[in-house]
Amino acid sequence: MTITRATVAGAVIALAGQALAAGVTAASAIAGGGGPNADLDAGGRLAALLFGVVIYGIAQLVLLGCCVALSGRLGRGSWAGLVTGWALGLALSLYYLGGGCGA
């Protein structure tokens, strides 16, 4: 497999999209009542978790749809970069959100 400019561009776009998805999730969670000083009783924790998971899931689906749509526009070879960048970004963000990057 040859790495082309379209492949690299696709990977960069997908990774930037992952950062945007994480930012949208964090901003909407904070706007929905989350944040450092939020009252997270037992019901509040579940609501915050569900809200974050739903928003993050929607953001990932939108990002994947954008990657599919962009693959035709960026030209031949971009599909591999878009899918690789999306999958790598998803794995890294889930690793980070799961507490894998330290406390």
XYZ file of N, CA and C in Angstrom:
309
model
N 0.834 -1.173 0.000
C 0.000 0.000 0.000
C 0.880 1.237 0.000
N 0.593 2.136 -0.889
C 1.336 3.374 -0.996
C 0.617 4.462 -0.210
N 1.372 5.185 0.563
C 0.795 6.294 1.327
C 0.859 7.534 0.448
N -0.296 8.071 0.123
C -0.385 9.247 -0.734
C -0.762 10.467 0.095
N -0.757 11.605 -0.545
C -1.181 12.838 0.136
C -2.632 12.754 0.562
N -3.453 12.120 -0.264
C -4.869 11.987 0.068
C -5.059 11.117 1.310
N -4.235 10.086 1.460
C -4.318 9.227 2.638
C -3.940 9.995 3.896
N -2.860 10.742 3.812
C -2.418 11.547 4.960
C -3.443 12.633 5.275
N -3.965 13.296 4.253
C -4.975 14.332 4.459
C -6.217 13.736 5.111
N -6.616 12.557 4.676
C -7.770 11.897 5.271
C -7.553 11.582 6.737
N -6.367 11.099 7.073
C -6.066 10.780 8.467
C -6.058 12.035 9.332
N -5.476 13.110 8.827
C -5.430 14.367 9.590
C -6.842 14.920 9.800
N -7.661 14.879 8.758
C -9.035 15.368 8.871
C -9.818 14.545 9.887
N -9.675 13.221 9.831
C -10.403 12.361 10.758
C -9.950 12.567 12.197
N -8.644 12.736 12.414
C -8.145 12.978 13.772
C -8.611 14.331 14.295
N -8.650 15.330 13.432
C -9.178 16.635 13.843
C -10.665 16.517 14.183
N -11.365 15.704 13.435
C -12.778 15.461 13.731
C -12.971 14.788 15.071
N -12.070 13.893 15.444
C -12.152 13.249 16.756
C -11.978 14.270 17.878
N -11.044 15.193 17.686
C -10.851 16.246 18.687
C -12.105 17.105 18.799
N -12.716 17.404 17.668
C -13.956 18.178 17.670
C -15.080 17.414 18.362
N -15.183 16.111 18.117
C -16.222 15.300 18.755
C -16.045 15.279 20.272
N -14.811 15.148 20.735
C -14.552 15.164 22.180
C -14.865 16.534 22.772
N -14.534 17.601 22.047
C -14.831 18.950 22.520
C -16.320 19.223 22.600
N -17.059 18.779 21.594
C -18.517 18.959 21.596
C -19.138 18.181 22.749
N -18.649 16.979 22.988
C -19.165 16.179 24.094
C -18.915 16.866 25.432
N -17.703 17.356 25.639
C -17.376 18.027 26.901
C -18.182 19.309 27.073
N -18.285 20.108 26.013
C -19.025 21.367 26.105
C -20.501 21.123 26.377
N -21.086 20.136 25.736
C -22.509 19.877 25.958
C -22.756 19.271 27.335
N -21.817 18.484 27.833
C -21.971 17.931 29.182
C -21.895 19.039 30.230
N -20.993 19.981 30.026
C -20.889 21.104 30.964
C -22.126 21.988 30.871
N -22.599 22.225 29.643
C -23.806 23.042 29.470
C -25.035 22.353 30.048
N -25.021 21.019 30.078
C -26.151 20.263 30.611
C -26.116 20.105 32.118
N -25.231 20.807 32.789
C -25.197 20.763 34.246
C -23.999 20.046 34.816
N -23.130 19.540 33.987
C -21.922 18.881 34.477
C -20.861 19.904 34.802
N -19.703 19.458 35.112
C -18.606 20.365 35.424
C -17.985 20.017 36.756
N -16.962 20.766 37.152
C -16.232 20.422 38.369
C -17.056 20.540 39.644
N -18.029 21.440 39.687
C -18.795 21.654 40.914
C -20.209 21.104 40.824
N -20.443 20.182 39.916
C -21.784 19.630 39.738
C -22.151 18.727 40.901
N -23.432 18.733 41.248
C -23.942 17.859 42.290
C -24.246 16.501 41.659
N -23.352 15.566 41.859
C -23.494 14.259 41.232
C -23.900 13.218 42.269
N -25.161 13.308 42.703
C -25.669 12.243 43.554
C -25.845 11.000 42.680
N -26.396 9.943 43.215
C -26.491 8.684 42.463
C -27.235 8.874 41.142
N -28.344 9.577 41.127
C -29.096 9.815 39.891
C -28.385 10.783 38.969
N -27.691 11.748 39.544
C -26.969 12.730 38.743
C -25.811 12.115 37.979
N -25.134 11.177 38.602
C -24.026 10.496 37.921
C -24.527 9.701 36.727
N -25.632 8.995 36.907
C -26.185 8.209 35.818
C -26.649 9.114 34.686
N -27.291 10.213 35.023
C -27.760 11.152 33.991
C -26.587 11.755 33.235
N -25.541 12.144 33.953
C -24.361 12.722 33.298
C -23.684 11.688 32.407
N -23.591 10.458 32.872
C -22.969 9.398 32.077
C -23.785 9.128 30.817
N -25.089 8.976 30.968
C -25.925 8.712 29.804
C -25.895 9.869 28.819
N -25.934 11.095 29.323
C -25.886 12.270 28.462
C -24.582 12.294 27.677
N -23.472 12.035 28.354
C -22.173 12.025 27.687
C -22.052 10.912 26.664
N -22.540 9.737 27.000
C -22.454 8.601 26.084
C -23.305 8.849 24.846
N -24.505 9.385 25.034
C -25.389 9.652 23.892
C -24.782 10.719 22.981
N -24.316 11.814 23.551
C -23.715 12.883 22.747
C -22.454 12.382 22.045
N -21.624 11.633 22.746
C -20.394 11.117 22.142
C -20.722 10.130 21.020
N -21.702 9.295 21.231
C -22.112 8.349 20.194
C -22.635 9.044 18.956
N -23.451 10.070 19.160
C -23.972 10.843 18.027
C -22.826 11.544 17.300
N -21.902 12.113 18.047
C -20.755 12.793 17.426
C -19.925 11.813 16.605
N -19.749 10.594 17.101
C -18.980 9.596 16.353
C -19.700 9.181 15.069
N -21.012 9.028 15.146
C -21.771 8.672 13.938
C -21.717 9.788 12.900
N -21.832 11.028 13.351
C -21.735 12.168 12.432
C -20.344 12.223 11.809
N -19.323 12.013 12.620
C -17.952 12.025 12.107
C -17.724 10.908 11.098
N -18.230 9.730 11.375
C -18.087 8.628 10.426
C -18.820 8.941 9.123
N -20.000 9.532 9.214
C -20.724 9.941 8.013
C -19.962 10.981 7.214
N -19.332 11.915 7.911
C -18.517 12.925 7.226
C -17.311 12.287 6.539
N -16.710 11.296 7.185
C -15.571 10.601 6.571
C -16.003 9.886 5.294
N -17.161 9.256 5.330
C -17.667 8.574 4.136
C -17.949 9.589 3.032
N -18.572 10.710 3.399
C -18.887 11.738 2.403
C -17.624 12.376 1.830
N -16.629 12.591 2.668
C -15.387 13.214 2.204
C -14.533 12.288 1.351
N -14.717 10.995 1.511
C -13.873 10.060 0.755
C -14.050 10.238 -0.748
N -15.236 10.587 -1.166
C -15.450 10.834 -2.586
C -14.880 12.158 -3.047
N -14.886 13.144 -2.179
C -14.405 14.473 -2.540
C -12.887 14.597 -2.548
N -12.226 13.893 -1.643
C -10.771 14.025 -1.529
C -10.022 13.226 -2.582
N -10.698 12.332 -3.218
C -10.050 11.580 -4.284
C -9.601 10.206 -3.844
N -8.986 9.545 -4.790
C -8.560 8.170 -4.584
C -7.500 8.074 -3.488
N -7.640 7.113 -2.646
C -6.667 6.904 -1.572
C -7.043 7.551 -0.256
N -8.003 8.448 -0.266
C -8.363 9.125 0.974
C -9.152 8.227 1.913
N -9.842 7.238 1.357
C -10.677 6.364 2.181
C -9.850 5.664 3.257
N -8.688 5.149 2.900
C -7.839 4.451 3.869
C -7.403 5.392 4.986
N -7.037 6.614 4.640
C -6.627 7.584 5.660
C -7.776 8.005 6.551
N -8.943 8.225 5.944
C -10.105 8.628 6.734
C -10.510 7.546 7.728
N -10.574 6.318 7.273
C -10.977 5.224 8.156
C -9.919 4.971 9.220
N -8.649 5.004 8.829
C -7.573 4.796 9.798
C -7.550 5.909 10.834
N -7.674 7.152 10.381
C -7.691 8.277 11.314
C -8.884 8.233 12.250
N -10.048 7.865 11.708
C -11.251 7.772 12.549
C -11.086 6.675 13.595
N -10.623 5.501 13.170
C -10.477 4.381 14.097
C -9.392 4.655 15.145
N -8.271 5.229 14.725
C -7.200 5.553 15.659
C -7.663 6.611 16.662
N -8.332 7.637 16.170
C -8.856 8.669 17.063
C -9.885 8.130 18.035
N -10.743 7.234 17.563
C -11.744 6.620 18.443
C -11.064 5.796 19.528
N -10.069 5.005 19.143
C -9.358 4.186 20.127
C -8.641 5.056 21.156
N -7.977 6.117 20.691
C -7.267 7.003 21.622
C -8.226 7.738 22.552
N -9.341 8.220 22.020
C -10.273 8.950 22.864
C -10.945 8.022 23.882
N -11.283 6.797 23.471
C -11.864 5.851 24.434
C -10.845 5.449 25.493
N -9.586 5.301 25.096
C -8.525 5.011 26.052
C -8.394 6.149 27.062
N -8.414 7.380 26.556
C -8.304 8.541 27.440
C -9.520 8.668 28.351
N -10.719 8.534 27.762
C -11.940 8.656 28.558
C -12.060 7.540 29.587
N -11.467 6.396 29.289
C -11.492 5.286 30.227
C -10.459 5.405 31.345
N -9.693 6.467 31.352
C -8.720 6.693 32.411
C -7.358 6.080 32.132
N -7.096 5.737 30.881
C -5.840 5.073 30.539
C -4.648 5.994 30.466
N -4.834 7.307 30.490
C -3.722 8.242 30.351
C -3.248 8.765 31.698
N -3.516 8.078 32.748
C -3.052 8.494 34.071
C -4.115 9.265 34.813
N -3.819 9.499 36.068
C -4.803 10.195 36.899
C -4.338 11.556 37.115
